[in-house]
Amino acid sequence: CPNDNGVHRYLGQHDNECRDDGLNQEEILDLFYNETHGDEWNDATYAWEIGEPACERKGVQCNGNGAVTNITLPSLGLRGPIIPELSYLTRLRTLDLRHNELTGFLPSDLRFINLENLDIRGTRLSGVVPPLLCIKEQVNGNGVGPQDVDFNRIYSCDNFACPRGTYSSIGRAIIPQGADDPGVECAPCFDSDAALYLGSDKCTDVTIAGMQLRKEDIMQDAVKSISALVLVAGVVGYALAKVKGRRRAVLDGNCRDGKDEHEGIILSTPARRLSDDSSFDDEDSDDSYERSGNSFGSPRLLQRWISPTTRSPLDDGDDWTASDSVGDRGRRQAQELREFSRSRSVLPDVI
């Protein structure tokens, strides 16, 4: 195809595809606009009219001869592929499509034009930078650098876009320009976006003690750890509550046992005192206590006064002894009661 301006670059093209003038700029831009859903771009002021002169479209710049040299359309919500037909814009020097929803692959055909600046950071392009494009000089400074710089950094696909699984603040590498210039390198990143797409310019990974970890993994581990701590705290709290409950029950039981024992002593000792002669009657008892100067009256009254809530066995006339309830201890206490009854001053002190 003569005079096709480089349009027919590939084997197997048909004769009827030959065109003397090739694709014009407006047709290429119209195709790009349609493929990237131009009617849905975020800024309506960038809306292009089909057939509109290329140099009059917002985001497009031309040289003095009317050839497109610059396409700058950042953060406009472009969706779809970067069409290879852009490589027919032979004077194109800058292609800035950063922070859009572009998908697909970076076209290798861009190597046919003399690009100087390519910015595809923050997009959703996948795959790799085409190897034939990686050896293209001048694009983002690729192939240009001091002699003492590593050759693998001078000619590198990273100078076009950081590969998947890496990132930098500008989405690509920069070649060092001197001994004091470290340049920019693409660093490892394990978050979801960086793992899938070219040209990542941010990373949500977190570095802890020199270890780079995914933020998502840290969040999941944190949730699991907090859940485990809550569960352990619940188990410990339940165990402590059980221990306290048992301790309180033991203390309450001891208190009840002490009270019962004390009441048993009081109940048993008068009866033992009053049944020393193996017989009992109210009249002898009253005389005995009156002779001892006891002002509390009869043994029955004394028994009821000592333990008013307990029915005295004396009321039934039974021969009830301390040994029937408390054994030897009751006998000792009965002996103490006999000694106490001989003294008028003892009973008030006990009470």
XYZ file of C-alpha atoms in Angstrom:
351
model
C 0.000 0.000 0.000
C 1.836 3.116 -1.150
C 1.643 6.333 0.821
C -0.388 4.812 3.632
C 1.503 6.720 6.318
C 2.361 3.516 8.110
C -1.247 2.390 8.514
C -0.686 -1.092 7.087
C 2.012 -2.401 9.383
C 1.047 -6.025 9.619
C 1.152 -9.160 7.547
C -2.059 -10.468 6.005
C -3.892 -7.197 5.462
C -6.267 -7.001 2.512
C -5.767 -4.854 -0.562
C -9.071 -3.098 0.002
C -7.684 -1.766 3.313
C -5.191 0.410 1.465
C -5.851 4.121 1.879
C -3.720 6.884 0.512
C -4.377 9.141 3.490
C -4.773 6.480 6.198
C -6.884 7.218 9.302
C -7.207 10.886 10.042
C -6.905 12.344 13.545
C -10.616 12.966 14.013
C -11.478 9.360 13.171
C -8.901 8.069 15.632
C -10.149 10.343 18.416
C -13.780 9.472 17.661
C -12.928 5.784 17.961
C -11.086 6.368 21.222
C -14.026 8.403 22.578
C -16.527 5.673 21.791
C -14.371 2.837 23.112
C -13.849 4.589 26.437
C -17.552 5.469 26.900
C -17.007 9.168 26.326
C -20.676 9.979 26.921
C -20.165 8.777 30.519
C -16.986 10.708 31.335
C -17.114 12.493 34.687
C -16.693 16.007 33.315
C -19.249 16.991 30.690
C -16.998 19.796 29.466
C -14.754 17.109 27.964
C -17.574 15.788 25.784
C -16.344 15.477 22.197
C -18.558 15.835 19.196
C -18.151 13.186 16.526
C -16.205 14.702 13.614
C -15.191 17.741 15.677
C -11.734 19.089 14.713
C -9.118 17.292 16.792
C -7.370 20.425 17.987
C -10.631 21.913 19.314
C -11.344 19.064 21.690
C -10.711 19.592 25.398
C -7.764 17.547 26.637
C -6.100 17.529 23.201
C -3.202 19.732 22.150
C -1.696 20.183 18.708
C 1.462 21.651 17.224
C 1.620 24.515 14.805
C 0.846 22.196 11.905
C -2.372 20.975 13.493
C -0.969 17.531 14.424
C -2.048 16.055 17.765
C 0.887 16.056 20.177
C -0.731 15.721 23.585
C -3.733 13.822 24.980
C -4.349 14.541 28.672
C -7.473 12.986 30.194
C -6.780 12.181 33.888
C -9.434 11.077 36.388
C -12.371 11.346 34.025
C -13.804 7.852 34.508
C -12.662 6.479 31.150
C -13.703 2.825 30.805
C -12.505 0.334 28.260
C -9.226 -0.335 26.421
C -6.457 1.886 25.168
C -6.982 1.449 21.452
C -3.878 0.608 19.362
C -5.056 3.116 16.742
C -3.592 5.889 18.896
C -0.241 4.834 17.455
C -1.366 6.348 14.142
C -1.045 9.775 15.731
C 2.543 9.984 14.594
C 3.251 13.305 16.323
C 1.871 12.236 19.682
C 4.390 12.912 22.443
C 2.356 12.785 25.682
C -0.376 10.314 26.607
C -1.732 10.936 30.126
C -4.584 8.605 31.073
C -3.878 8.220 34.788
C -6.510 7.338 37.405
C -9.148 6.010 35.037
C -10.975 2.687 34.847
C -9.149 1.568 31.730
C -8.928 -2.197 31.251
C -7.212 -4.632 28.942
C -3.545 -4.445 27.953
C -1.071 -1.726 27.131
C -0.836 -1.786 23.308
C 2.543 -2.717 21.898
C 1.788 -0.514 18.871
C 2.737 2.551 20.889
C 6.329 1.696 20.020
C 5.692 2.975 16.464
C 5.449 6.586 17.611
C 7.914 8.809 19.403
C 6.209 9.061 22.791
C 8.084 10.952 25.459
C 5.618 10.779 28.370
C 3.310 7.885 29.171
C 1.266 7.932 32.385
C -1.089 5.038 33.105
C -0.816 4.989 36.892
C -3.906 4.101 38.898
C -5.699 2.317 36.063
C -6.891 -1.290 35.786
C -4.640 -2.372 32.977
C -3.413 -5.933 33.407
C -0.764 -8.169 31.893
C 2.749 -6.808 31.362
C 4.407 -3.955 29.575
C 5.112 -5.274 26.039
C 8.808 -6.223 25.775
C 9.246 -4.391 22.445
C 7.962 -1.252 24.114
C 10.396 -1.686 26.998
C 13.364 -1.082 24.673
C 11.819 2.061 23.210
C 14.090 4.983 24.069
C 13.016 8.385 25.341
C 9.651 7.218 26.766
C 9.723 8.400 30.419
C 13.509 8.692 30.069
C 13.903 5.018 29.197
C 17.358 4.242 27.802
C 18.793 7.545 29.010
C 20.998 7.746 32.082
C 24.564 8.072 33.419
C 27.019 5.359 32.489
C 27.519 4.260 36.093
C 23.832 3.372 36.468
C 22.833 -0.261 36.219
C 21.932 -1.072 32.613
C 18.872 -3.005 33.804
C 17.492 0.198 35.277
C 18.205 2.273 32.185
C 16.296 -0.083 29.921
C 13.439 -1.390 32.012
C 9.737 -2.048 31.669
C 9.401 -0.494 35.135
C 10.110 2.883 33.528
C 6.745 2.571 31.766
C 4.673 1.137 34.612
C 5.293 -0.785 37.810
C 4.564 -4.454 37.214
C 1.807 -6.247 39.026
C 2.589 -6.869 42.678
C 4.657 -3.656 42.975
C 4.042 0.060 43.280
C 5.623 3.492 43.528
C 4.285 6.938 44.286
C 4.169 7.747 40.559
C 3.231 4.279 39.339
C 6.569 3.661 37.630
C 10.328 3.815 38.140
C 12.665 6.743 37.511
C 16.259 6.281 36.392
C 18.865 7.818 38.770
C 20.590 10.825 37.229
C 23.647 10.942 39.492
C 25.487 9.419 42.417
C 23.347 11.356 44.891
C 20.094 10.602 43.074
C 18.502 7.279 44.109
C 15.787 7.604 41.529
C 12.529 5.749 42.098
C 12.055 2.010 42.152
C 8.927 -0.135 42.192
C 8.584 -1.743 45.622
C 6.751 -4.967 46.454
C 3.108 -4.644 47.413
C 0.676 -7.419 48.265
C -2.645 -5.638 48.403
C -5.427 -6.625 46.035
C -5.122 -3.791 43.487
C -1.350 -3.940 43.168
C -1.490 -7.702 42.728
C -3.803 -7.390 39.733
C -2.954 -4.205 37.863
C -0.060 -2.378 36.243
C 1.096 1.027 37.435
C -0.093 0.985 41.041
C 0.744 4.256 42.777
C -0.389 3.342 46.278
C -0.239 0.368 48.586
C -2.307 -0.424 51.658
C 0.275 -2.818 53.089
C 1.482 -2.232 56.640
C 5.101 -2.677 57.704
C 5.592 -4.150 61.189
C 9.075 -4.919 62.515
C 10.452 -4.831 58.992
C 7.784 -7.205 57.681
C 5.389 -6.034 54.993
C 1.882 -7.345 55.557
C -1.398 -6.928 53.731
C -3.810 -4.609 55.493
C -6.638 -7.043 54.750
C -4.734 -9.873 56.437
C -3.970 -7.702 59.465
C -7.642 -6.748 59.800
C -8.728 -10.377 59.594
C -6.106 -11.441 62.133
C -7.104 -8.581 64.424
C -10.762 -9.624 64.314
C -9.806 -13.226 65.080
C -7.537 -12.133 67.953
C -10.185 -9.873 69.479
C -12.770 -12.643 69.210
C -10.400 -15.071 70.918
C -9.667 -12.568 73.712
C -13.376 -11.959 74.272
C -13.979 -15.707 74.451
C -11.105 -16.224 76.904
C -12.278 -13.292 79.031
C -15.765 -14.773 79.114
C -14.493 -18.181 80.195
C -12.248 -16.667 82.889
C -15.062 -14.459 84.147
C -17.413 -17.416 84.329
C -14.826 -19.485 86.222
C -14.188 -16.661 88.707
C -17.910 -16.238 89.263
C -18.243 -19.947 89.984
C -15.318 -19.873 92.432
C -16.733 -16.842 94.243
C -20.144 -18.472 94.390
C -18.732 -21.637 95.917
C -16.664 -19.675 98.406
C -19.701 -17.685 99.469
C -21.694 -20.880 99.847
C -18.966 -22.395 102.037
C -18.816 -19.284 104.225
C -22.600 -19.183 104.575
C -22.623 -22.855 105.460
C -20.014 -22.346 108.143
C -22.003 -19.511 109.597
C -25.156 -21.627 109.714
C -23.255 -24.526 111.281
C -21.837 -22.227 113.967
C -25.269 -20.810 114.721
C -26.851 -24.267 114.963
C -24.066 -25.492 117.238
C -24.445 -22.498 119.504
C -28.190 -22.960 119.731
C -27.685 -26.637 120.497
C -25.409 -25.803 123.384
C -27.909 -23.390 124.863
C -30.734 -25.827 124.508
C -28.878 -28.754 125.936
C -27.249 -27.205 128.957
C -30.357 -26.158 130.894
C -31.923 -29.561 130.401
C -28.763 -31.296 131.603
C -28.654 -29.046 134.640
C -32.272 -29.698 135.453
C -32.089 -33.469 135.003
C -29.076 -34.253 137.213
C -31.243 -36.257 139.634
C -32.768 -38.297 136.757
C -36.143 -36.775 137.576
C -37.750 -33.441 137.066
C -40.748 -31.445 138.189
C -41.548 -27.801 137.885
C -41.992 -27.221 141.585
C -38.549 -28.534 142.626
C -36.960 -26.590 139.877
C -38.670 -23.375 140.873
C -37.606 -23.851 144.492
C -34.036 -24.596 143.451
C -33.737 -21.475 141.369
C -35.465 -19.346 143.990
C -33.048 -20.634 146.653
C -30.111 -19.718 144.372
C -31.466 -16.210 144.119
C -32.182 -16.546 140.406
C -34.533 -13.794 139.372
C -35.472 -15.376 136.071
C -38.062 -17.713 137.593
C -38.691 -21.281 136.533
C -36.427 -23.429 134.360
C -39.104 -23.396 131.711
C -38.963 -19.604 131.638
C -35.151 -19.740 131.528
C -35.265 -22.230 128.674
C -37.672 -20.065 126.641
C -35.669 -16.927 127.359
C -32.413 -18.514 126.133
C -33.927 -19.921 122.953
C -37.308 -18.302 122.389
C -37.726 -19.760 118.906
C -37.118 -23.330 119.950
C -39.642 -25.473 121.769
C -38.186 -26.695 125.018
C -38.284 -30.413 125.710
C -39.355 -29.461 129.222
C -42.769 -28.522 127.859
C -43.409 -32.136 126.918
C -42.273 -33.527 130.239
C -39.724 -35.747 128.513
C -36.530 -36.772 130.264
C -34.249 -35.053 127.734
C -30.505 -34.914 128.377
C -27.573 -33.223 126.765
C -26.025 -36.558 125.897
C -29.022 -37.340 123.656
C -28.068 -34.440 121.331
C -24.441 -33.443 121.679
C -22.739 -36.333 123.535
C -19.689 -35.719 125.617
C -19.536 -32.078 124.680
C -23.023 -31.629 126.067
C -21.995 -33.212 129.373
C -19.077 -30.816 129.688
C -21.313 -27.889 128.980
C -23.885 -29.168 131.463
C -21.152 -29.303 134.108
C -20.284 -25.705 133.319
C -23.956 -24.752 133.683
C -24.123 -26.354 137.140
C -21.148 -24.291 138.194
C -22.714 -21.191 136.711
C -26.024 -21.714 138.592
C -24.242 -21.636 141.947
C -23.270 -18.034 141.423
C -25.877 -15.311 141.160
C -23.670 -13.066 139.040
C -22.803 -15.567 136.338
C -26.077 -15.725 134.364
C -26.244 -12.001 133.489
C -22.637 -12.101 132.244
C -23.439 -14.998 129.910
C -26.495 -13.236 128.582
